[in-house]
CSV table of C-alpha atoms in Angstrom, one decimal:
chain,number,residue,atom,x,y,z
A,270,MET,CA,118.6,53.2,102.3
A,271,TYR,CA,116.1,50.4,102.4
A,272,ILE,CA,113.5,50.4,99.6
A,273,ALA,CA,110.5,48.2,100.2
A,274,ARG,CA,109.9,45.4,97.7
A,275,ALA,CA,106.4,46.7,97.1
A,276,LEU,CA,107.9,49.9,95.8
A,277,THR,CA,110.4,48.3,93.5
A,278,HIS,CA,108.0,45.6,92.2
A,279,GLN,CA,104.8,47.7,92.1
A,280,SER,CA,103.0,45.8,89.3
A,281,GLU,CA,103.5,42.5,91.1
A,282,PHE,CA,102.4,44.0,94.4
A,283,PHE,CA,99.2,45.4,93.0
A,284,ALA,CA,98.5,42.2,91.2
A,285,ALA,CA,98.8,40.3,94.4
A,286,VAL,CA,96.5,42.7,96.1
A,287,ASP,CA,94.0,42.6,93.3
A,288,GLN,CA,93.9,38.8,93.5
A,289,VAL,CA,93.0,38.9,97.2
A,290,THR,CA,90.6,41.9,97.1
A,291,SER,CA,88.6,40.4,94.2
A,292,ALA,CA,87.7,37.5,96.4
A,293,LEU,CA,86.5,39.5,99.4
A,294,PRO,CA,82.9,39.1,100.6
A,295,SER,CA,80.2,40.6,98.5
A,296,GLU,CA,79.5,43.3,101.1
A,297,VAL,CA,82.7,45.0,100.0
A,298,ALA,CA,82.0,47.2,97.0
A,299,GLU,CA,85.5,48.4,96.1
A,300,VAL,CA,89.0,48.5,97.4
A,301,PHE,CA,91.5,51.3,96.5
A,302,THR,CA,95.2,50.7,97.2
A,303,ALA,CA,98.0,53.2,97.3
A,304,LEU,CA,101.6,53.0,98.3
A,305,GLY,CA,103.3,55.7,100.2
A,306,THR,CA,104.9,56.7,103.5
A,307,ASP,CA,103.1,56.9,106.9
A,308,TRP,CA,103.5,59.5,109.6
A,309,ASP,CA,106.5,57.6,111.1
A,310,GLY,CA,108.3,57.7,107.8
A,311,GLU,CA,107.8,54.0,107.2
A,312,SER,CA,106.9,52.7,103.8
A,313,ALA,CA,103.3,51.8,103.9
A,314,VAL,CA,100.3,50.6,101.9
A,315,PHE,CA,97.0,52.3,102.3
A,316,PHE,CA,93.8,50.3,101.7
A,317,LYS,CA,90.6,52.3,101.3
A,318,VAL,CA,87.8,49.7,101.6
A,319,ILE,CA,84.3,50.8,100.5
A,320,LEU,CA,81.4,48.8,102.0
A,321,LYS,CA,78.0,48.5,100.6
A,322,ASP,CA,75.4,50.6,102.5
A,323,ASN,CA,73.5,48.7,105.2
A,324,ALA,CA,75.0,45.4,104.0
A,325,ILE,CA,76.3,44.6,107.5
A,326,PRO,CA,74.3,45.4,110.7
A,327,ARG,CA,76.1,48.1,112.7
A,328,PRO,CA,76.8,45.9,115.7
A,329,GLU,CA,78.7,43.5,113.4
A,330,LEU,CA,80.6,46.1,111.5
A,331,LEU,CA,83.7,46.2,113.5
A,332,ALA,CA,84.2,42.4,113.4
A,333,PHE,CA,83.5,42.5,109.6
A,334,THR,CA,86.1,45.2,109.0
A,335,ARG,CA,88.6,43.1,111.0
A,336,GLN,CA,87.8,40.1,109.0
A,337,VAL,CA,88.5,42.0,105.8
A,338,SER,CA,91.7,43.5,106.9
A,339,ARG,CA,92.9,40.2,108.2
A,340,ALA,CA,92.1,38.5,104.9
A,341,ILE,CA,94.2,41.1,103.1
A,342,VAL,CA,97.1,41.0,105.6
A,343,GLN,CA,97.3,37.3,105.8
A,344,GLN,CA,97.0,36.6,102.1
A,345,VAL,CA,99.1,39.5,100.7
A,346,GLY,CA,101.6,39.7,103.6
A,347,PRO,CA,102.3,43.5,103.1
A,348,LEU,CA,104.9,43.7,105.8
A,349,GLU,CA,106.4,40.2,105.7
A,350,GLU,CA,106.5,39.8,101.9
A,351,TRP,CA,106.6,43.3,100.6
A,352,GLY,CA,108.1,45.5,103.3
A,353,VAL,CA,105.2,47.9,103.7
A,354,LEU,CA,103.1,48.5,106.8
A,355,PRO,CA,99.4,48.2,106.1
A,356,HIS,CA,96.9,50.9,107.0
A,357,PHE,CA,93.2,50.5,106.5
A,358,ARG,CA,90.3,52.9,106.0
A,359,PHE,CA,86.7,51.7,105.9
A,360,LEU,CA,83.9,53.8,104.4
A,361,THR,CA,80.3,53.1,103.5
A,362,GLN,CA,79.3,54.0,99.9
A,363,THR,CA,77.3,56.9,101.2
A,364,GLU,CA,80.2,58.2,103.2
A,365,TYR,CA,82.6,57.7,100.3
A,366,ALA,CA,80.6,59.9,98.0
A,367,PRO,CA,81.5,63.2,99.7
A,368,VAL,CA,85.0,62.0,100.3
A,369,LYS,CA,85.5,61.3,96.6
A,370,GLU,CA,84.2,64.8,95.9
A,371,VAL,CA,86.5,66.8,98.1
A,372,GLU,CA,89.6,64.7,98.9
A,373,PRO,CA,92.5,64.6,96.5
A,374,ALA,CA,93.4,61.0,95.5
A,375,TRP,CA,96.6,61.0,97.5
A,376,ALA,CA,94.9,62.2,100.8
B,143,MET,CA,93.6,53.0,134.2
B,144,PRO,CA,91.3,55.9,135.1
B,145,TYR,CA,93.0,58.5,132.9
B,146,ALA,CA,93.0,56.3,129.8
B,147,ASP,CA,89.4,55.3,130.5
B,148,ASP,CA,88.4,58.9,130.9
B,149,LEU,CA,90.0,59.8,127.7
B,150,HIS,CA,88.2,57.1,125.9
B,151,HIS,CA,84.8,58.2,127.3
B,152,VAL,CA,85.5,61.7,126.1
B,153,ALA,CA,86.4,60.4,122.7
B,154,ARG,CA,83.1,58.6,122.5
B,155,GLU,CA,81.2,61.7,123.5
B,156,ILE,CA,82.9,63.9,121.1
B,157,ALA,CA,82.5,61.4,118.2
B,158,THR,CA,78.7,61.4,118.7
B,159,LEU,CA,78.2,65.2,119.3
B,160,HIS,CA,76.9,65.6,115.7
B,161,PRO,CA,75.5,62.3,114.6
B,162,ALA,CA,73.7,63.7,111.6
B,163,GLU,CA,76.7,65.3,109.9
B,164,ALA,CA,80.4,64.7,109.4
B,165,HIS,CA,81.4,67.5,111.7
B,166,GLN,CA,85.1,67.7,111.1
B,167,PRO,CA,86.3,69.4,114.3
B,168,SER,CA,84.4,66.9,116.5
B,169,LEU,CA,85.5,63.8,114.5
B,170,ARG,CA,89.1,65.0,114.4
B,171,ARG,CA,89.1,65.6,118.2
B,172,ALA,CA,87.6,62.2,118.8
B,173,LEU,CA,90.3,60.5,116.9
B,174,SER,CA,93.0,62.5,118.6
B,175,THR,CA,91.6,61.4,122.0
B,176,ALA,CA,90.8,57.7,121.3
B,177,GLN,CA,94.3,56.3,121.9
B,178,LEU,CA,95.8,53.3,123.5
B,179,PHE,CA,99.1,55.0,124.4
B,180,HIS,CA,98.1,56.2,127.9
B,181,LEU,CA,96.6,52.8,128.8
B,182,LEU,CA,99.7,50.9,127.8
B,183,ILE,CA,102.2,53.4,129.3
B,184,SER,CA,100.4,53.4,132.6
B,185,ASP,CA,100.8,49.6,132.8
B,186,ALA,CA,104.4,49.9,131.7
B,187,VAL,CA,105.4,52.2,134.5
B,188,ALA,CA,103.0,50.8,137.1
B,189,GLY,CA,105.9,49.0,138.8
B,190,CYS,CA,107.6,52.3,139.7
B,191,GLY,CA,106.5,53.2,143.2
B,192,ASP,CA,107.3,57.0,143.0
B,193,LYS,CA,104.5,58.9,141.3
B,194,LYS,CA,106.8,61.7,140.1
B,195,LEU,CA,109.2,59.2,138.7
B,196,ARG,CA,106.4,57.3,137.0
B,197,ALA,CA,105.4,60.5,135.2
B,198,CYS,CA,109.0,61.0,134.1
B,199,LEU,CA,109.4,57.4,133.0
B,200,ALA,CA,106.2,57.6,131.0
B,201,ARG,CA,107.6,60.4,128.9
B,202,MET,CA,110.4,58.2,127.6
B,203,PHE,CA,108.1,55.9,125.7
B,204,ASP,CA,107.8,56.1,122.0
B,205,HIS,CA,105.1,55.3,119.5
B,206,GLY,CA,107.4,54.2,116.7
B,207,PRO,CA,108.8,50.9,117.8
B,208,MET,CA,105.4,49.7,119.0
B,209,SER,CA,103.8,50.2,115.6
B,210,SER,CA,106.0,47.5,114.0
B,211,PHE,CA,106.3,45.2,117.0
B,212,PHE,CA,105.0,42.2,115.1
B,213,LYS,CA,106.9,41.6,111.9
B,214,GLN,CA,105.1,38.3,111.4
B,215,ARG,CA,101.8,36.9,112.2
B,216,PRO,CA,101.8,34.6,115.2
B,217,ALA,CA,102.2,30.9,114.3
B,218,GLU,CA,99.7,28.3,115.4
B,219,GLY,CA,100.6,26.9,118.8
B,220,PRO,CA,99.6,26.9,122.5
B,221,GLU,CA,100.1,30.6,122.8
B,222,TYR,CA,98.3,31.5,119.6
B,223,ASN,CA,95.2,33.1,121.3
B,224,LEU,CA,97.4,35.2,123.5
B,225,LYS,CA,99.6,36.4,120.7
B,226,ASP,CA,96.5,37.0,118.6
B,227,HIS,CA,95.1,39.3,121.3
B,228,LEU,CA,98.4,41.1,121.5
B,229,LEU,CA,98.6,41.4,117.7
B,230,ILE,CA,95.2,43.1,117.6
B,231,VAL,CA,96.2,45.5,120.4
B,232,ALA,CA,99.4,46.3,118.5
B,233,GLU,CA,97.6,46.8,115.2
B,234,THR,CA,95.0,49.0,116.9
B,235,PHE,CA,97.7,51.0,118.6
B,236,SER,CA,99.4,51.6,115.2
B,237,GLU,CA,96.2,52.5,113.5
B,238,ALA,CA,95.1,54.9,116.3
B,239,HIS,CA,98.5,56.6,116.2
B,240,HIS,CA,98.4,56.9,112.4
B,241,ASN,CA,94.8,58.3,112.5
B,242,ARG,CA,95.6,60.7,115.2
B,243,ASN,CA,98.3,62.3,113.1
B,244,GLY,CA,95.9,62.3,110.1
B,245,ALA,CA,93.2,63.9,112.2
B,246,ASP,CA,95.5,66.6,113.6
B,247,TYR,CA,97.5,67.5,110.6
B,248,ASN,CA,96.0,66.2,107.3
B,249,LEU,CA,93.3,68.8,106.6
B,250,THR,CA,92.7,67.4,103.1
B,251,ARG,CA,91.1,64.3,104.6
B,252,GLU,CA,87.4,64.3,105.2
B,253,TRP,CA,86.5,62.0,108.2
B,254,GLN,CA,83.1,60.4,108.2
B,255,THR,CA,80.8,59.6,111.2
B,256,THR,CA,80.6,55.8,110.8
B,257,GLU,CA,84.3,55.6,110.0
B,258,VAL,CA,85.3,57.4,113.2
B,259,SER,CA,82.7,55.6,115.3
B,260,LEU,CA,84.2,52.3,114.1
B,261,LEU,CA,87.7,53.5,115.0
B,262,VAL,CA,86.6,54.4,118.5
B,263,ASP,CA,84.9,51.0,118.8
B,264,GLY,CA,88.2,49.4,117.7
B,265,VAL,CA,90.1,51.2,120.5
B,266,GLU,CA,87.5,50.1,123.0
B,267,ALA,CA,87.8,46.5,121.9
B,268,ALA,CA,91.5,46.7,122.2
B,269,PHE,CA,91.2,48.0,125.8
B,270,LYS,CA,89.2,44.9,126.6
B,271,ARG,CA,91.7,42.6,124.9
B,272,TRP,CA,94.5,44.3,126.8
B,273,ALA,CA,92.8,43.6,130.1
B,274,VAL,CA,92.9,39.9,129.3
B,275,ILE,CA,96.6,39.7,128.5
B,276,ARG,CA,98.2,42.6,130.4
B,277,ASP,CA,99.9,40.4,132.9
B,278,GLU,CA,101.4,37.9,130.4
B,279,PRO,CA,105.2,38.0,129.9
B,280,ILE,CA,104.8,38.6,126.1
B,281,SER,CA,102.6,41.7,127.0
B,282,ARG,CA,105.3,43.0,129.3
B,283,HIS,CA,107.8,42.5,126.5
B,284,TYR,CA,105.6,44.5,124.2
B,285,LEU,CA,105.5,47.4,126.7
B,286,ILE,CA,109.2,47.4,126.9
B,287,SER,CA,109.4,47.6,123.1
B,288,MET,CA,108.1,51.1,123.4
B,289,LEU,CA,111.3,52.3,125.0
B,290,PRO,CA,113.4,53.8,122.2
B,291,SER,CA,116.5,51.8,121.4
B,292,ARG,CA,118.5,52.0,118.2
B,293,GLU,CA,119.6,48.4,118.7
B,294,ARG,CA,116.0,47.1,118.8
B,295,LYS,CA,115.1,49.2,115.7
B,296,GLN,CA,117.9,47.5,113.7
B,297,PRO,CA,118.0,43.9,114.8
B,298,GLU,CA,121.0,41.8,114.0
B,299,LYS,CA,120.0,39.5,111.2
B,300,ALA,CA,120.1,39.9,107.4
B,301,ARG,CA,121.5,43.4,106.9
B,302,ARG,CA,119.3,45.6,104.8
B,303,PRO,CA,120.9,46.4,101.4
B,304,ASN,CA,121.8,50.0,100.6
B,305,LEU,CA,122.3,51.9,97.4
B,306,THR,CA,126.1,51.9,97.7
B,307,ASP,CA,126.2,48.0,97.7
B,308,ILE,CA,128.0,46.5,94.7
B,309,PRO,CA,125.8,43.9,93.1
B,310,LYS,CA,127.3,40.4,93.0
B,311,GLY,CA,128.1,38.8,89.7
């Protein structure tokens, strides 16, 4: 059985993630990171990225989210360096509020 | 790719049915419908002349291998742009597949309007990127990677360690 390095060295992994996420553009309010397994049974890391409301015009939002996910993937190397497939979720602060209320932390 | 295009239009319509509220059934159906799978499969089997055989062939393809097609980021070089397009298609495919499962089966998750709209936008952008690169050899290779094969899933290189291995030294 293969165990991803991110799972066996979690504190190092989260430190590497924190280092990158702390340098993201100011439009990013917060990033939550969780390790787990995706629907294919692959070891995965889940990034929940909270964006400041109205910080990015709607037509530019897709490109911005891609820029953020690329920065994290290129600098952390979740798959290449740590053996976990990255999955991203982008929410505005307003949209995150109800999510925070009703979703369990592991959802 | 009329069927894939039709599906995407439906996804967009469903996603915007209730713009003022996070209407979970609509948002979940939109995510379930906004997929790249049918677009890519129809290209993969396009060379088969028999319509019935094409449908049978299409059923053999598998989401799993495609999700981890790129183990490494493309290196700088003459084919960088092409590989970058393909990487984004592969990433979007993987995300759309992941989100579809979440939308269909994870009822603890609350989907949000902008979030879903962005995911549908992402699939649409991937459709456009695929149109640019679909005839390239690397794209054909990618399509073939969707065929299930145990050999491809366990490439011959450094063997993964397992729990019964005896540590050296």
